[in-house]
Amino acid sequence: MVLPIYTFGHEKLREETEPVEENSEELQSLIDDMVDTMYAAAGIGLAAPQVGRGERLFVIDVTPMADEIREEGQEIPPQPMVFINPEIVAESEVTCDYEEGCLSIPDVRETVTRPEAVRIRYLDRDFEQREREVSSFLARVIQHEFDHLFGVLFTDYLGSFRKRMVRRSLRKIADGEVEANYPLVTAEGERV
Ligand SMILES: [Zn+2]
């Protein structure tokens, strides 16, 4: 089931999530819905707060970037991937710049600097504990989604000049003046 996506300005996006205590049918159906929602919105990642939920959980599917990732000599794990209760246990000192966007912030894209590689520990959707080192594009997507679980958005990282440049766009989204080709919940709670 495709769920509406909460947009910038909605308080749900700023709340810290709670660790998931146990596997359940409800959790599995939330995961299915989040994957459906990500695909319906043509996204490559989606975190629970973006559909108004408080579980510490995100999903990704980087298949659209497969060529780019393989060109860097990286293997792509089977997609989609589910990360429950993730922890970033190490990050590289080396950083890189990459242009990011977010389904919750339609039509805003900005360059963000982040560690080039991270080691992430998490439960997969079968509740098996996993740990993997990811770099480059995969690390980028994972860090962006991980941030959502702690109320952090990519626009928070912009310097004061770039922040000023996007302020108007963000204000419009927060005021509900936003359109996308997927269902939205704006700060007023209305569906667009
Ligand atoms: Zn996002």
GROMACS .gro file of C-alpha atoms and ligand atoms in nm:
model
  193
    1MET     CA    1   0.000   0.000   0.000
    2VAL     CA    2   0.132   0.339  -0.098
    3LEU     CA    3   0.142   0.582   0.195
    4PRO     CA    4   0.147   0.963   0.170
    5ILE     CA    5   0.486   1.125   0.230
    6TYR     CA    6   0.524   1.389   0.500
    7THR     CA    7   0.685   1.709   0.379
    8PHE     CA    8   0.927   1.964   0.521
    9GLY     CA    9   0.776   2.163   0.806
   10HIS     CA   10   0.584   1.867   0.949
   11GLU     CA   11   0.691   1.799   1.307
   12LYS     CA   12   0.701   1.421   1.245
   13LEU     CA   13   1.016   1.472   1.039
   14ARG     CA   14   1.189   1.628   1.341
   15GLU     CA   15   1.107   1.357   1.595
   16GLU     CA   16   1.363   1.101   1.702
   17THR     CA   17   1.246   0.746   1.631
   18GLU     CA   18   1.223   0.463   1.885
   19PRO     CA   19   1.414   0.136   1.842
   20VAL     CA   20   1.199  -0.151   1.715
   21GLU     CA   21   1.155  -0.404   1.996
   22GLU     CA   22   1.043  -0.711   1.805
   23ASN     CA   23   0.951  -0.849   1.469
   24SER     CA   24   0.577  -0.864   1.402
   25GLU     CA   25   0.325  -0.888   1.121
   26GLU     CA   26   0.257  -0.519   1.166
   27LEU     CA   27   0.626  -0.439   1.123
   28GLN     CA   28   0.651  -0.654   0.810
   29SER     CA   29   0.348  -0.485   0.660
   30LEU     CA   30   0.493  -0.141   0.741
   31ILE     CA   31   0.813  -0.246   0.560
   32ASP     CA   32   0.610  -0.360   0.257
   33ASP     CA   33   0.420  -0.030   0.255
   34MET     CA   34   0.742   0.172   0.282
   35VAL     CA   35   0.897  -0.016  -0.010
   36ASP     CA   36   0.577   0.034  -0.217
   37THR     CA   37   0.578   0.403  -0.125
   38MET     CA   38   0.946   0.446  -0.218
   39TYR     CA   39   0.887   0.286  -0.559
   40ALA     CA   40   0.565   0.483  -0.622
   41ALA     CA   41   0.756   0.805  -0.559
   42ALA     CA   42   1.055   0.687  -0.767
   43GLY     CA   43   1.280   0.733  -0.462
   44ILE     CA   44   1.594   0.541  -0.372
   45GLY     CA   45   1.540   0.558   0.003
   46LEU     CA   46   1.262   0.616   0.255
   47ALA     CA   47   1.270   0.643   0.636
   48ALA     CA   48   0.978   0.573   0.872
   49PRO     CA   49   0.929   0.938   0.981
   50GLN     CA   50   0.867   1.027   0.615
   51VAL     CA   51   0.545   0.828   0.634
   52GLY     CA   52   0.465   0.965   0.980
   53ARG     CA   53   0.591   0.664   1.173
   54GLY     CA   54   0.814   0.648   1.478
   55GLU     CA   55   0.988   0.313   1.421
   56ARG     CA   56   1.369   0.324   1.382
   57LEU     CA   57   1.369   0.185   1.030
   58PHE     CA   58   1.451   0.280   0.673
   59VAL     CA   59   1.449   0.113   0.332
   60ILE     CA   60   1.661   0.177   0.025
   61ASP     CA   61   1.678   0.054  -0.333
   62VAL     CA   62   1.974   0.188  -0.527
   63THR     CA   63   1.901  -0.015  -0.842
   64PRO     CA   64   1.850   0.305  -1.049
   65MET     CA   65   2.214   0.394  -0.969
   66ALA     CA   66   2.348   0.043  -1.036
   67ASP     CA   67   2.567   0.140  -1.332
   68GLU     CA   68   2.728   0.426  -1.144
   69ILE     CA   69   2.795   0.205  -0.841
   70ARG     CA   70   2.943  -0.079  -1.048
   71GLU     CA   71   3.167   0.165  -1.232
   72GLU     CA   72   3.323   0.240  -0.896
   73GLY     CA   73   3.398  -0.131  -0.861
   74GLN     CA   74   3.144  -0.188  -0.586
   75GLU     CA   75   2.913  -0.483  -0.550
   76ILE     CA   76   2.546  -0.409  -0.497
   77PRO     CA   77   2.374  -0.623  -0.233
   78PRO     CA   78   2.030  -0.757  -0.329
   79GLN     CA   79   1.778  -0.472  -0.332
   80PRO     CA   80   1.566  -0.345  -0.166
   81MET     CA   81   1.753  -0.335   0.164
   82VAL     CA   82   1.586  -0.289   0.502
   83PHE     CA   83   1.770  -0.134   0.799
   84ILE     CA   84   1.610  -0.178   1.141
   85ASN     CA   85   1.765  -0.011   1.449
   86PRO     CA   86   2.074   0.093   1.252
   87GLU     CA   87   2.387   0.226   1.420
   88ILE     CA   88   2.674   0.389   1.238
   89VAL     CA   89   2.970   0.238   1.423
   90ALA     CA   90   3.252   0.396   1.222
   91GLU     CA   91   3.296   0.660   0.956
   92SER     CA   92   3.585   0.758   0.733
   93GLU     CA   93   3.778   1.078   0.787
   94VAL     CA   94   3.771   1.125   0.413
   95THR     CA   95   3.463   1.316   0.306
   96CYS     CA   96   3.303   1.375  -0.031
   97ASP     CA   97   3.048   1.609  -0.185
   98TYR     CA   98   2.733   1.484  -0.350
   99GLU     CA   99   2.410   1.647  -0.459
  100GLU     CA  100   2.118   1.524  -0.251
  101GLY     CA  101   1.743   1.548  -0.272
  102CYS     CA  102   1.464   1.417  -0.052
  103LEU     CA  103   1.109   1.295  -0.117
  104SER     CA  104   1.002   1.513   0.179
  105ILE     CA  105   1.159   1.823   0.023
  106PRO     CA  106   1.042   1.813  -0.341
  107ASP     CA  107   1.241   2.006  -0.601
  108VAL     CA  108   1.524   2.107  -0.368
  109ARG     CA  109   1.866   1.962  -0.448
  110GLU     CA  110   2.184   2.074  -0.279
  111THR     CA  111   2.541   1.952  -0.239
  112VAL     CA  112   2.616   1.800   0.100
  113THR     CA  113   2.955   1.696   0.242
  114ARG     CA  114   2.960   1.365   0.430
  115PRO     CA  115   3.205   1.087   0.521
  116GLU     CA  116   3.289   0.887   0.209
  117ALA     CA  117   3.249   0.551   0.387
  118VAL     CA  118   3.069   0.422   0.696
  119ARG     CA  119   3.032   0.096   0.883
  120ILE     CA  120   2.670   0.030   0.973
  121ARG     CA  121   2.526  -0.230   1.211
  122TYR     CA  122   2.156  -0.312   1.179
  123LEU     CA  123   1.888  -0.578   1.174
  124ASP     CA  124   1.761  -0.687   0.834
  125ARG     CA  125   1.392  -0.756   0.779
  126ASP     CA  126   1.433  -1.110   0.916
  127PHE     CA  127   1.576  -0.956   1.233
  128GLU     CA  128   1.921  -1.096   1.158
  129GLN     CA  129   2.200  -0.876   1.287
  130ARG     CA  130   2.426  -0.750   1.011
  131GLU     CA  131   2.722  -0.522   0.978
  132ARG     CA  132   2.859  -0.389   0.655
  133GLU     CA  133   3.102  -0.133   0.531
  134VAL     CA  134   2.965   0.085   0.257
  135SER     CA  135   3.125   0.363   0.059
  136SER     CA  136   3.052   0.615  -0.206
  137PHE     CA  137   2.694   0.626  -0.335
  138LEU     CA  138   2.559   0.353  -0.108
  139ALA     CA  139   2.715   0.524   0.194
  140ARG     CA  140   2.556   0.849   0.084
  141VAL     CA  141   2.203   0.709   0.062
  142ILE     CA  142   2.241   0.523   0.391
  143GLN     CA  143   2.366   0.830   0.580
  144HIS     CA  144   2.083   1.044   0.442
  145GLU     CA  145   1.818   0.791   0.551
  146PHE     CA  146   1.990   0.727   0.885
  147ASP     CA  147   1.968   1.099   0.962
  148HIS     CA  148   1.590   1.092   0.915
  149LEU     CA  149   1.566   0.854   1.213
  150PHE     CA  150   1.704   1.131   1.434
  151GLY     CA  151   1.506   1.421   1.292
  152VAL     CA  152   1.790   1.547   1.072
  153LEU     CA  153   1.734   1.663   0.713
  154PHE     CA  154   1.999   1.720   0.447
  155THR     CA  155   1.921   2.091   0.434
  156ASP     CA  156   2.044   2.116   0.795
  157TYR     CA  157   2.400   2.071   0.667
  158LEU     CA  158   2.399   2.365   0.427
  159GLY     CA  159   2.621   2.660   0.494
  160SER     CA  160   2.458   2.993   0.572
  161PHE     CA  161   2.474   3.114   0.211
  162ARG     CA  162   2.312   2.804   0.061
  163LYS     CA  163   2.061   2.800   0.348
  164ARG     CA  164   1.956   3.152   0.255
  165MET     CA  165   1.919   3.043  -0.107
  166VAL     CA  166   1.679   2.760  -0.025
  167ARG     CA  167   1.492   2.935   0.256
  168ARG     CA  168   1.211   3.049   0.024
  169SER     CA  169   1.160   2.703  -0.123
  170LEU     CA  170   1.152   2.548   0.224
  171ARG     CA  171   0.907   2.810   0.350
  172LYS     CA  172   0.675   2.737   0.058
  173ILE     CA  173   0.681   2.366   0.129
  174ALA     CA  174   0.616   2.429   0.498
  175ASP     CA  175   0.322   2.653   0.401
  176GLY     CA  176   0.174   2.370   0.196
  177GLU     CA  177   0.262   2.523  -0.142
  178VAL     CA  178   0.409   2.202  -0.271
  179GLU     CA  179   0.327   1.954  -0.544
  180ALA     CA  180   0.467   1.617  -0.632
  181ASN     CA  181   0.354   1.323  -0.841
  182TYR     CA  182   0.300   1.122  -0.523
  183PRO     CA  183   0.061   1.180  -0.229
  184LEU     CA  184   0.180   1.422   0.040
  185VAL     CA  185   0.097   1.527   0.395
  186THR     CA  186   0.194   1.887   0.457
  187ALA     CA  187   0.255   2.059   0.790
  188GLU     CA  188  -0.117   2.142   0.806
  189GLY     CA  189  -0.194   1.774   0.772
  190GLU     CA  190  -0.371   1.824   0.443
  191ARG     CA  191  -0.322   1.586   0.158
  192VAL     CA  192  -0.215   1.728  -0.175
  193ZN      ZN  193   1.519   1.226   0.275
   0.00000   0.00000   0.00000
